[in-house]
Amino acid sequence: MEKEMRQDRSEGTWPSERPKVSICIPAYNNEAEVRRLLSSIAAQTMQDVEIILTDDSTNGEIEALVEGIRSGRSADAGSADGILSDAPSMSRLRYVHNEKPLGHIFNWNKALSLAKGEYVKIMFSDDWFTQDNSLEKLTALLDDNPKASLAFCGTMQVSKKQTWARAAGKEYVERLRRDYRYLFLGNEIGAPSATLYRACGAAFDERSNWASDMFLYFEILQKNPVFVCTPEPLISIGVHEEQYTESFSERDIRKFRDRLLMYEKYGLREQEDCRKEMLRLTVMYGQGFQTASACGASMGEYLKQRAVWFWTNTVLGYWNGLLHKLGIRNGSGGAGNASA
């Protein structure tokens, strides 16, 4: 059984009018990060939002934060709780504490399932809005492009050691406009927090693991492949080792299973570049010809890819290792240039 709290400043009932944006926040035992995110929402110039906070926490810290915001009991001391309680967006804060933790993707979908807004914006709780008008700018992208289903932006990646901007490259965007299925080749859209989309019932595939964000984008774009984007870093992404995606090793077989599921679910065999990428992944993850054949590859294509993989990762690998031991760097001399 879940514990749910809603708020409306007037009569304690949920407002009936549809909000422009649903901001969906799944959380787990990270009160300080949730506080930072809520503070960035409270500061937004665009306040026509509902906030849906689904909490998998095993302690009561986030619940206490929500209660403090609603009561404004600490306002006299000028605390964050009191300041937050004055923001119009906080009057439409819906809090759900799951009695038993649902787990990452299930809790993400729980938040999405409660969204009532015209636009849906998932915000992972360790991320936040970079600027006070970030949400206004994102919303304008969809308002100004009524045929678009999805908007995404650049981000500021923030770790303890450094901060850097990232955004989808121009070539990537142009390729994705030609055929949304090119998403299978790699995700430069970024984390889900960098997106805003028209409500369409899209959700994360609960069978997925590492590539869960790509499944969400496929769900949106297969219904309507028109999107709009900006490289401006409107969202800040908290980068740390405890993040869900950081729990996967470089050759984690769950990554391959995600891509295979994606390949099959969205019928990507007919897209030549996607088929080639699936074959490359099949060989990379040590899968046999039976898997490659099921993905549409011939024996000749499979053997050729195996040869390419062996050359690139064994022959060149040993050669580069030898150069490194000899103190020769690739590109620093004739031998290095030959191996590049």
mmCIF file of C-alpha atoms in Angstrom:
data_model
loop_
_atom_site.group_PDB
_atom_site.id
_atom_site.type_symbol
_atom_site.label_atom_id
_atom_site.label_comp_id
_atom_site.label_asym_id
_atom_site.label_seq_id
_atom_site.Cartn_x
_atom_site.Cartn_y
_atom_site.Cartn_z
ATOM 1 C CA MET A 1 0.000 0.000 0.000
ATOM 2 C CA GLU A 2 1.373 3.428 -0.900
ATOM 3 C CA LYS A 3 1.122 6.627 1.073
ATOM 4 C CA GLU A 4 -0.022 9.584 -0.965
ATOM 5 C CA MET A 5 -0.247 13.273 -0.154
ATOM 6 C CA ARG A 6 -1.758 15.966 -2.361
ATOM 7 C CA GLN A 7 -2.101 19.657 -1.845
ATOM 8 C CA ASP A 8 -4.247 22.522 -3.049
ATOM 9 C CA ARG A 9 -4.080 25.708 -1.041
ATOM 10 C CA SER A 10 -7.822 26.372 -1.238
ATOM 11 C CA GLU A 11 -9.827 23.416 0.013
ATOM 12 C CA GLY A 12 -7.336 20.577 0.152
ATOM 13 C CA THR A 13 -8.593 19.149 -3.152
ATOM 14 C CA TRP A 14 -6.694 18.505 -6.353
ATOM 15 C CA PRO A 15 -7.032 21.336 -8.902
ATOM 16 C CA SER A 16 -9.278 20.372 -11.817
ATOM 17 C CA GLU A 17 -7.663 22.436 -14.600
ATOM 18 C CA ARG A 18 -5.052 20.658 -16.669
ATOM 19 C CA PRO A 19 -1.504 21.873 -16.019
ATOM 20 C CA LYS A 20 0.735 22.776 -18.919
ATOM 21 C CA VAL A 21 3.577 20.531 -17.740
ATOM 22 C CA SER A 22 3.789 17.500 -15.481
ATOM 23 C CA ILE A 23 7.204 17.324 -13.824
ATOM 24 C CA CYS A 24 7.702 13.706 -12.772
ATOM 25 C CA ILE A 25 10.353 13.090 -10.112
ATOM 26 C CA PRO A 26 11.242 9.545 -9.004
ATOM 27 C CA ALA A 27 13.373 9.592 -5.860
ATOM 28 C CA TYR A 28 15.227 7.275 -3.500
ATOM 29 C CA ASN A 29 16.936 8.219 -0.229
ATOM 30 C CA ASN A 30 18.366 11.507 -1.551
ATOM 31 C CA GLU A 31 16.621 14.335 0.290
ATOM 32 C CA ALA A 32 19.359 16.909 -0.402
ATOM 33 C CA GLU A 33 19.191 16.347 -4.152
ATOM 34 C CA VAL A 34 15.385 16.424 -4.173
ATOM 35 C CA ARG A 35 15.513 19.701 -2.253
ATOM 36 C CA ARG A 36 17.905 21.159 -4.831
ATOM 37 C CA LEU A 37 15.629 20.090 -7.694
ATOM 38 C CA LEU A 38 12.481 21.457 -6.037
ATOM 39 C CA SER A 39 14.291 24.728 -5.386
ATOM 40 C CA SER A 40 15.124 24.994 -9.084
ATOM 41 C CA ILE A 41 11.467 24.337 -9.959
ATOM 42 C CA ALA A 42 10.291 26.967 -7.491
ATOM 43 C CA ALA A 43 12.607 29.477 -9.181
ATOM 44 C CA GLN A 44 11.250 28.854 -12.692
ATOM 45 C CA THR A 45 9.565 31.684 -14.558
ATOM 46 C CA MET A 46 7.125 29.071 -15.896
ATOM 47 C CA GLN A 47 4.947 27.904 -12.987
ATOM 48 C CA ASP A 48 1.979 26.272 -14.764
ATOM 49 C CA VAL A 49 3.076 22.822 -13.646
ATOM 50 C CA GLU A 50 2.152 19.903 -11.469
ATOM 51 C CA ILE A 51 4.911 18.098 -9.600
ATOM 52 C CA ILE A 52 4.629 14.349 -9.117
ATOM 53 C CA LEU A 53 7.142 12.984 -6.625
ATOM 54 C CA THR A 54 7.194 9.184 -6.310
ATOM 55 C CA ASP A 55 9.413 8.134 -3.452
ATOM 56 C CA ASP A 56 11.078 4.724 -3.112
ATOM 57 C CA SER A 57 12.931 5.842 0.018
ATOM 58 C CA THR A 58 13.418 3.558 2.982
ATOM 59 C CA ASN A 59 13.504 6.547 5.336
ATOM 60 C CA GLY A 60 11.194 9.499 5.937
ATOM 61 C CA GLU A 61 13.513 12.354 4.978
ATOM 62 C CA ILE A 62 11.891 13.255 1.654
ATOM 63 C CA GLU A 63 8.423 12.950 3.180
ATOM 64 C CA ALA A 64 9.486 15.331 5.950
ATOM 65 C CA LEU A 65 10.791 17.743 3.320
ATOM 66 C CA VAL A 66 7.422 17.705 1.543
ATOM 67 C CA GLU A 67 5.550 18.233 4.805
ATOM 68 C CA GLY A 68 7.839 21.140 5.644
ATOM 69 C CA ILE A 69 7.211 22.763 2.266
ATOM 70 C CA ARG A 70 3.464 22.409 2.620
ATOM 71 C CA SER A 71 3.269 23.708 6.132
ATOM 72 C CA GLY A 72 5.813 26.485 5.618
ATOM 73 C CA ARG A 73 6.491 26.005 9.298
ATOM 74 C CA SER A 74 10.123 27.033 8.959
ATOM 75 C CA ALA A 75 9.392 30.227 7.027
ATOM 76 C CA ASP A 76 10.055 32.395 10.047
ATOM 77 C CA ALA A 77 13.653 31.261 9.996
ATOM 78 C CA GLY A 78 13.983 31.928 6.297
ATOM 79 C CA SER A 79 14.596 28.246 5.620
ATOM 80 C CA ALA A 80 14.379 26.583 2.232
ATOM 81 C CA ASP A 81 11.110 24.897 3.271
ATOM 82 C CA GLY A 82 9.447 28.229 3.857
ATOM 83 C CA ILE A 83 10.819 29.799 0.687
ATOM 84 C CA LEU A 84 9.722 26.812 -1.405
ATOM 85 C CA SER A 85 6.212 26.890 0.031
ATOM 86 C CA ASP A 86 5.662 30.331 -1.516
ATOM 87 C CA ALA A 87 6.184 29.107 -5.092
ATOM 88 C CA PRO A 88 2.920 28.598 -7.060
ATOM 89 C CA SER A 89 4.228 25.295 -8.438
ATOM 90 C CA MET A 90 4.417 23.842 -4.934
ATOM 91 C CA SER A 91 0.638 24.134 -4.578
ATOM 92 C CA ARG A 92 0.384 21.312 -7.114
ATOM 93 C CA LEU A 93 2.858 18.954 -5.529
ATOM 94 C CA ARG A 94 1.655 15.364 -5.395
ATOM 95 C CA TYR A 95 3.728 13.083 -3.202
ATOM 96 C CA VAL A 96 3.520 9.270 -3.254
ATOM 97 C CA HIS A 97 5.640 7.185 -0.895
ATOM 98 C CA ASN A 98 5.761 3.573 -2.036
ATOM 99 C CA GLU A 99 5.417 1.245 0.941
ATOM 100 C CA LYS A 100 7.888 -1.122 -0.687
ATOM 101 C CA PRO A 101 10.505 0.232 -3.120
ATOM 102 C CA LEU A 102 9.447 -0.432 -6.697
ATOM 103 C CA GLY A 103 12.938 -0.225 -8.159
ATOM 104 C CA HIS A 104 14.430 2.190 -10.650
ATOM 105 C CA ILE A 105 12.432 1.797 -13.846
ATOM 106 C CA PHE A 106 9.196 0.813 -12.115
ATOM 107 C CA ASN A 107 9.305 3.933 -9.966
ATOM 108 C CA TRP A 108 10.043 6.064 -13.050
ATOM 109 C CA ASN A 109 6.936 4.666 -14.730
ATOM 110 C CA LYS A 110 4.904 5.161 -11.562
ATOM 111 C CA ALA A 111 5.579 8.892 -11.761
ATOM 112 C CA LEU A 112 4.775 9.015 -15.491
ATOM 113 C CA SER A 113 1.513 7.127 -14.985
ATOM 114 C CA LEU A 114 0.190 9.897 -12.724
ATOM 115 C CA ALA A 115 0.943 12.753 -15.123
ATOM 116 C CA LYS A 116 -2.037 14.876 -16.202
ATOM 117 C CA GLY A 117 -0.242 17.690 -18.026
ATOM 118 C CA GLU A 118 -0.272 18.604 -21.691
ATOM 119 C CA TYR A 119 3.502 18.112 -21.691
ATOM 120 C CA VAL A 120 5.459 15.561 -19.662
ATOM 121 C CA LYS A 121 8.881 16.234 -18.177
ATOM 122 C CA ILE A 122 10.666 13.561 -16.212
ATOM 123 C CA MET A 123 13.386 14.932 -13.951
ATOM 124 C CA PHE A 124 15.643 12.462 -12.218
ATOM 125 C CA SER A 125 16.063 13.685 -8.683
ATOM 126 C CA ASP A 126 19.823 14.230 -8.935
ATOM 127 C CA ASP A 127 19.314 16.701 -11.819
ATOM 128 C CA TRP A 128 18.026 20.277 -11.806
ATOM 129 C CA PHE A 129 17.127 23.253 -14.025
ATOM 130 C CA THR A 130 20.216 25.232 -15.005
ATOM 131 C CA GLN A 131 18.482 28.581 -15.518
ATOM 132 C CA ASP A 132 15.395 30.207 -14.027
ATOM 133 C CA ASN A 133 13.790 30.215 -17.491
ATOM 134 C CA SER A 134 14.885 26.709 -18.536
ATOM 135 C CA LEU A 135 11.380 25.253 -18.415
ATOM 136 C CA GLU A 136 9.933 28.276 -20.191
ATOM 137 C CA LYS A 137 12.427 27.801 -23.027
ATOM 138 C CA LEU A 138 11.767 24.073 -23.297
ATOM 139 C CA THR A 139 8.012 24.601 -23.312
ATOM 140 C CA ALA A 140 8.361 27.251 -26.017
ATOM 141 C CA LEU A 141 10.110 24.717 -28.251
ATOM 142 C CA LEU A 142 6.963 22.581 -28.360
ATOM 143 C CA ASP A 143 4.563 25.541 -28.363
ATOM 144 C CA ASP A 144 6.341 27.032 -31.379
ATOM 145 C CA ASN A 145 6.516 23.680 -33.175
ATOM 146 C CA PRO A 146 3.022 22.155 -32.852
ATOM 147 C CA LYS A 147 3.894 19.193 -35.076
ATOM 148 C CA ALA A 148 6.761 18.102 -32.839
ATOM 149 C CA SER A 149 6.297 15.329 -30.291
ATOM 150 C CA LEU A 150 9.607 15.730 -28.473
ATOM 151 C CA ALA A 151 11.931 18.534 -27.441
ATOM 152 C CA PHE A 152 15.395 18.103 -26.008
ATOM 153 C CA CYS A 153 18.230 20.390 -24.994
ATOM 154 C CA GLY A 154 21.887 20.465 -24.151
ATOM 155 C CA THR A 155 23.017 19.841 -20.596
ATOM 156 C CA MET A 156 25.652 20.836 -18.089
ATOM 157 C CA GLN A 157 27.301 17.668 -16.765
ATOM 158 C CA VAL A 158 28.266 18.362 -13.167
ATOM 159 C CA SER A 159 30.570 16.118 -11.163
ATOM 160 C CA LYS A 160 32.547 16.780 -8.009
ATOM 161 C CA LYS A 161 35.691 17.397 -10.063
ATOM 162 C CA GLN A 162 34.479 19.229 -13.157
ATOM 163 C CA THR A 163 31.589 20.702 -15.118
ATOM 164 C CA TRP A 164 31.201 20.524 -18.876
ATOM 165 C CA ALA A 165 28.537 21.178 -21.489
ATOM 166 C CA ARG A 166 27.259 18.498 -23.849
ATOM 167 C CA ALA A 167 24.702 18.482 -26.653
ATOM 168 C CA ALA A 168 23.691 16.357 -29.604
ATOM 169 C CA GLY A 169 25.955 16.934 -32.599
ATOM 170 C CA LYS A 170 24.674 18.552 -35.773
ATOM 171 C CA GLU A 171 25.249 15.428 -37.880
ATOM 172 C CA TYR A 172 23.462 13.265 -35.307
ATOM 173 C CA VAL A 173 20.437 15.566 -35.305
ATOM 174 C CA GLU A 174 20.275 15.682 -39.101
ATOM 175 C CA ARG A 175 20.515 11.894 -39.313
ATOM 176 C CA LEU A 176 17.790 11.460 -36.715
ATOM 177 C CA ARG A 177 15.529 13.824 -38.649
ATOM 178 C CA ARG A 178 15.954 11.649 -41.748
ATOM 179 C CA ASP A 179 15.080 8.464 -39.872
ATOM 180 C CA TYR A 180 14.328 8.270 -36.165
ATOM 181 C CA ARG A 181 15.505 4.647 -36.157
ATOM 182 C CA TYR A 182 19.090 5.939 -36.242
ATOM 183 C CA LEU A 183 18.566 6.363 -32.511
ATOM 184 C CA PHE A 184 19.545 2.689 -32.307
ATOM 185 C CA LEU A 185 23.111 3.593 -33.294
ATOM 186 C CA GLY A 186 23.607 5.725 -30.199
ATOM 187 C CA ASN A 187 21.948 8.168 -27.841
ATOM 188 C CA GLU A 188 23.057 11.779 -28.142
ATOM 189 C CA ILE A 189 19.685 13.071 -26.957
ATOM 190 C CA GLY A 190 21.057 12.560 -23.491
ATOM 191 C CA ALA A 191 19.422 11.706 -20.187
ATOM 192 C CA PRO A 192 15.602 11.793 -19.909
ATOM 193 C CA SER A 193 15.883 14.933 -17.778
ATOM 194 C CA ALA A 194 16.987 16.767 -20.941
ATOM 195 C CA THR A 195 13.650 16.077 -22.640
ATOM 196 C CA LEU A 196 10.091 17.377 -22.727
ATOM 197 C CA TYR A 197 7.377 15.631 -24.717
ATOM 198 C CA ARG A 198 3.695 15.855 -25.519
ATOM 199 C CA ALA A 199 1.615 13.497 -23.396
ATOM 200 C CA CYS A 200 1.220 10.316 -25.441
ATOM 201 C CA GLY A 201 1.269 7.497 -22.912
ATOM 202 C CA ALA A 202 4.963 6.755 -23.506
ATOM 203 C CA ALA A 203 6.789 4.912 -20.744
ATOM 204 C CA PHE A 204 10.042 3.106 -20.073
ATOM 205 C CA ASP A 205 10.139 -0.552 -21.089
ATOM 206 C CA GLU A 206 10.298 -2.371 -17.761
ATOM 207 C CA ARG A 207 12.252 -5.217 -19.365
ATOM 208 C CA SER A 208 15.097 -2.846 -20.195
ATOM 209 C CA ASN A 209 18.162 -2.065 -18.141
ATOM 210 C CA TRP A 210 21.037 0.099 -19.347
ATOM 211 C CA ALA A 211 19.292 1.564 -22.441
ATOM 212 C CA SER A 212 15.991 2.420 -20.755
ATOM 213 C CA ASP A 213 16.160 6.055 -21.914
ATOM 214 C CA MET A 214 16.417 4.979 -25.562
ATOM 215 C CA PHE A 215 13.279 2.871 -25.178
ATOM 216 C CA LEU A 216 11.372 5.935 -23.964
ATOM 217 C CA TYR A 217 12.549 7.963 -26.978
ATOM 218 C CA PHE A 218 11.591 5.169 -29.363
ATOM 219 C CA GLU A 219 8.122 5.060 -27.809
ATOM 220 C CA ILE A 220 7.673 8.770 -28.463
ATOM 221 C CA LEU A 221 9.272 8.985 -31.906
ATOM 222 C CA GLN A 222 7.648 5.912 -33.419
ATOM 223 C CA LYS A 223 4.278 7.590 -32.833
ATOM 224 C CA ASN A 224 5.457 10.915 -34.222
ATOM 225 C CA PRO A 225 9.087 11.234 -35.424
ATOM 226 C CA VAL A 226 9.083 15.044 -35.495
ATOM 227 C CA PHE A 227 11.254 16.634 -32.829
ATOM 228 C CA VAL A 228 12.868 19.961 -32.016
ATOM 229 C CA CYS A 229 16.037 20.637 -30.063
ATOM 230 C CA THR A 230 18.454 23.258 -28.832
ATOM 231 C CA PRO A 231 22.112 22.851 -27.823
ATOM 232 C CA GLU A 232 21.619 25.344 -24.994
ATOM 233 C CA PRO A 233 22.339 23.621 -21.645
ATOM 234 C CA LEU A 234 19.004 24.151 -19.924
ATOM 235 C CA ILE A 235 19.368 21.181 -17.563
ATOM 236 C CA SER A 236 22.158 20.287 -15.158
ATOM 237 C CA ILE A 237 22.912 16.585 -14.788
ATOM 238 C CA GLY A 238 24.438 15.382 -11.548
ATOM 239 C CA VAL A 239 27.204 12.942 -12.483
ATOM 240 C CA HIS A 240 28.321 10.495 -9.804
ATOM 241 C CA GLU A 241 29.298 6.857 -9.362
ATOM 242 C CA GLU A 242 26.037 5.934 -7.645
ATOM 243 C CA GLN A 243 23.987 6.589 -10.779
ATOM 244 C CA TYR A 244 22.015 3.635 -12.106
ATOM 245 C CA THR A 245 23.774 3.535 -15.485
ATOM 246 C CA GLU A 246 27.178 3.577 -13.783
ATOM 247 C CA SER A 247 26.437 0.150 -12.280
ATOM 248 C CA PHE A 248 26.948 -1.492 -15.699
ATOM 249 C CA SER A 249 30.426 -2.638 -16.720
ATOM 250 C CA GLU A 250 31.738 -1.965 -20.231
ATOM 251 C CA ARG A 251 30.908 -5.463 -21.484
ATOM 252 C CA ASP A 252 27.860 -6.115 -19.297
ATOM 253 C CA ILE A 253 25.692 -8.623 -21.181
ATOM 254 C CA ARG A 254 22.597 -6.694 -20.077
ATOM 255 C CA LYS A 255 23.636 -3.942 -22.475
ATOM 256 C CA PHE A 256 23.518 -6.406 -25.362
ATOM 257 C CA ARG A 257 20.163 -7.778 -24.250
ATOM 258 C CA ASP A 258 18.737 -4.269 -24.197
ATOM 259 C CA ARG A 259 19.900 -3.587 -27.737
ATOM 260 C CA LEU A 260 18.591 -6.944 -28.961
ATOM 261 C CA LEU A 261 15.219 -6.267 -27.346
ATOM 262 C CA MET A 262 15.140 -2.809 -28.934
ATOM 263 C CA TYR A 263 16.101 -4.261 -32.332
ATOM 264 C CA GLU A 264 13.289 -6.785 -32.192
ATOM 265 C CA LYS A 265 10.637 -4.607 -30.562
ATOM 266 C CA TYR A 266 10.882 -1.762 -33.062
ATOM 267 C CA GLY A 267 11.406 -3.878 -36.186
ATOM 268 C CA LEU A 268 14.844 -2.488 -37.000
ATOM 269 C CA ARG A 269 16.019 -5.353 -39.217
ATOM 270 C CA GLU A 270 14.777 -3.550 -42.324
ATOM 271 C CA GLN A 271 16.980 -0.520 -41.593
ATOM 272 C CA GLU A 272 20.384 -1.398 -43.059
ATOM 273 C CA ASP A 273 22.525 0.633 -40.667
ATOM 274 C CA CYS A 274 20.642 -0.749 -37.682
ATOM 275 C CA ARG A 275 21.124 -4.295 -38.988
ATOM 276 C CA LYS A 276 24.876 -3.690 -39.380
ATOM 277 C CA GLU A 277 25.080 -2.259 -35.872
ATOM 278 C CA MET A 278 23.244 -5.272 -34.441
ATOM 279 C CA LEU A 279 25.731 -7.584 -36.150
ATOM 280 C CA ARG A 280 28.648 -5.559 -34.745
ATOM 281 C CA LEU A 281 27.171 -5.794 -31.250
ATOM 282 C CA THR A 282 26.546 -9.522 -31.641
ATOM 283 C CA VAL A 283 30.227 -10.134 -32.380
ATOM 284 C CA MET A 284 31.422 -7.602 -29.798
ATOM 285 C CA TYR A 285 29.509 -9.377 -27.018
ATOM 286 C CA GLY A 286 30.698 -12.825 -28.096
ATOM 287 C CA GLN A 287 27.377 -14.099 -29.399
ATOM 288 C CA GLY A 288 27.353 -16.852 -31.999
ATOM 289 C CA PHE A 289 26.071 -17.148 -35.547
ATOM 290 C CA GLN A 290 22.695 -18.403 -34.359
ATOM 291 C CA THR A 291 22.006 -15.015 -32.757
ATOM 292 C CA ALA A 292 23.443 -13.154 -35.745
ATOM 293 C CA SER A 293 21.278 -15.182 -38.122
ATOM 294 C CA ALA A 294 18.166 -14.452 -36.072
ATOM 295 C CA CYS A 295 19.010 -10.765 -36.482
ATOM 296 C CA GLY A 296 19.154 -11.110 -40.276
ATOM 297 C CA ALA A 297 22.893 -11.607 -40.925
ATOM 298 C CA SER A 298 24.285 -14.123 -43.393
ATOM 299 C CA MET A 299 27.185 -16.432 -42.586
ATOM 300 C CA GLY A 300 29.430 -14.336 -44.853
ATOM 301 C CA GLU A 301 28.503 -11.112 -43.073
ATOM 302 C CA TYR A 302 29.049 -12.747 -39.688
ATOM 303 C CA LEU A 303 32.493 -14.097 -40.588
ATOM 304 C CA LYS A 304 33.536 -10.762 -42.073
ATOM 305 C CA GLN A 305 32.501 -8.949 -38.896
ATOM 306 C CA ARG A 306 34.387 -11.494 -36.801
ATOM 307 C CA ALA A 307 37.514 -10.818 -38.870
ATOM 308 C CA VAL A 308 37.129 -7.058 -38.461
ATOM 309 C CA TRP A 309 36.674 -7.480 -34.714
ATOM 310 C CA PHE A 310 39.729 -9.752 -34.422
ATOM 311 C CA TRP A 311 41.915 -7.329 -36.385
ATOM 312 C CA THR A 312 40.769 -4.220 -34.520
ATOM 313 C CA ASN A 313 40.778 -5.623 -30.999
ATOM 314 C CA THR A 314 43.513 -8.258 -31.124
ATOM 315 C CA VAL A 315 46.111 -7.466 -33.794
ATOM 316 C CA LEU A 316 45.931 -3.690 -33.442
ATOM 317 C CA GLY A 317 45.466 -4.060 -29.705
ATOM 318 C CA TYR A 318 48.748 -5.939 -29.297
ATOM 319 C CA TRP A 319 50.497 -3.547 -31.689
ATOM 320 C CA ASN A 320 49.362 -0.464 -29.789
ATOM 321 C CA GLY A 321 50.316 -2.142 -26.525
ATOM 322 C CA LEU A 322 53.809 -2.747 -27.832
ATOM 323 C CA LEU A 323 54.128 0.872 -28.980
ATOM 324 C CA HIS A 324 53.056 1.996 -25.523
ATOM 325 C CA LYS A 325 55.722 -0.172 -23.849
ATOM 326 C CA LEU A 326 58.333 1.262 -26.191
ATOM 327 C CA GLY A 327 57.257 4.768 -25.287
ATOM 328 C CA ILE A 328 55.885 5.480 -28.756
ATOM 329 C CA ARG A 329 52.540 7.267 -28.920
ATOM 330 C CA ASN A 330 50.125 6.870 -31.807
ATOM 331 C CA GLY A 331 50.467 9.801 -34.172
ATOM 332 C CA SER A 332 53.918 10.807 -32.819
ATOM 333 C CA GLY A 333 55.949 9.112 -35.536
ATOM 334 C CA GLY A 334 55.850 6.935 -38.616
ATOM 335 C CA ALA A 335 54.979 3.718 -36.783
ATOM 336 C CA GLY A 336 52.325 5.475 -34.730
ATOM 337 C CA ASN A 337 50.742 6.995 -37.794
ATOM 338 C CA ALA A 338 50.663 3.627 -39.491
ATOM 339 C CA SER A 339 48.686 2.092 -36.654
ATOM 340 C CA ALA A 340 46.129 4.866 -36.324
#
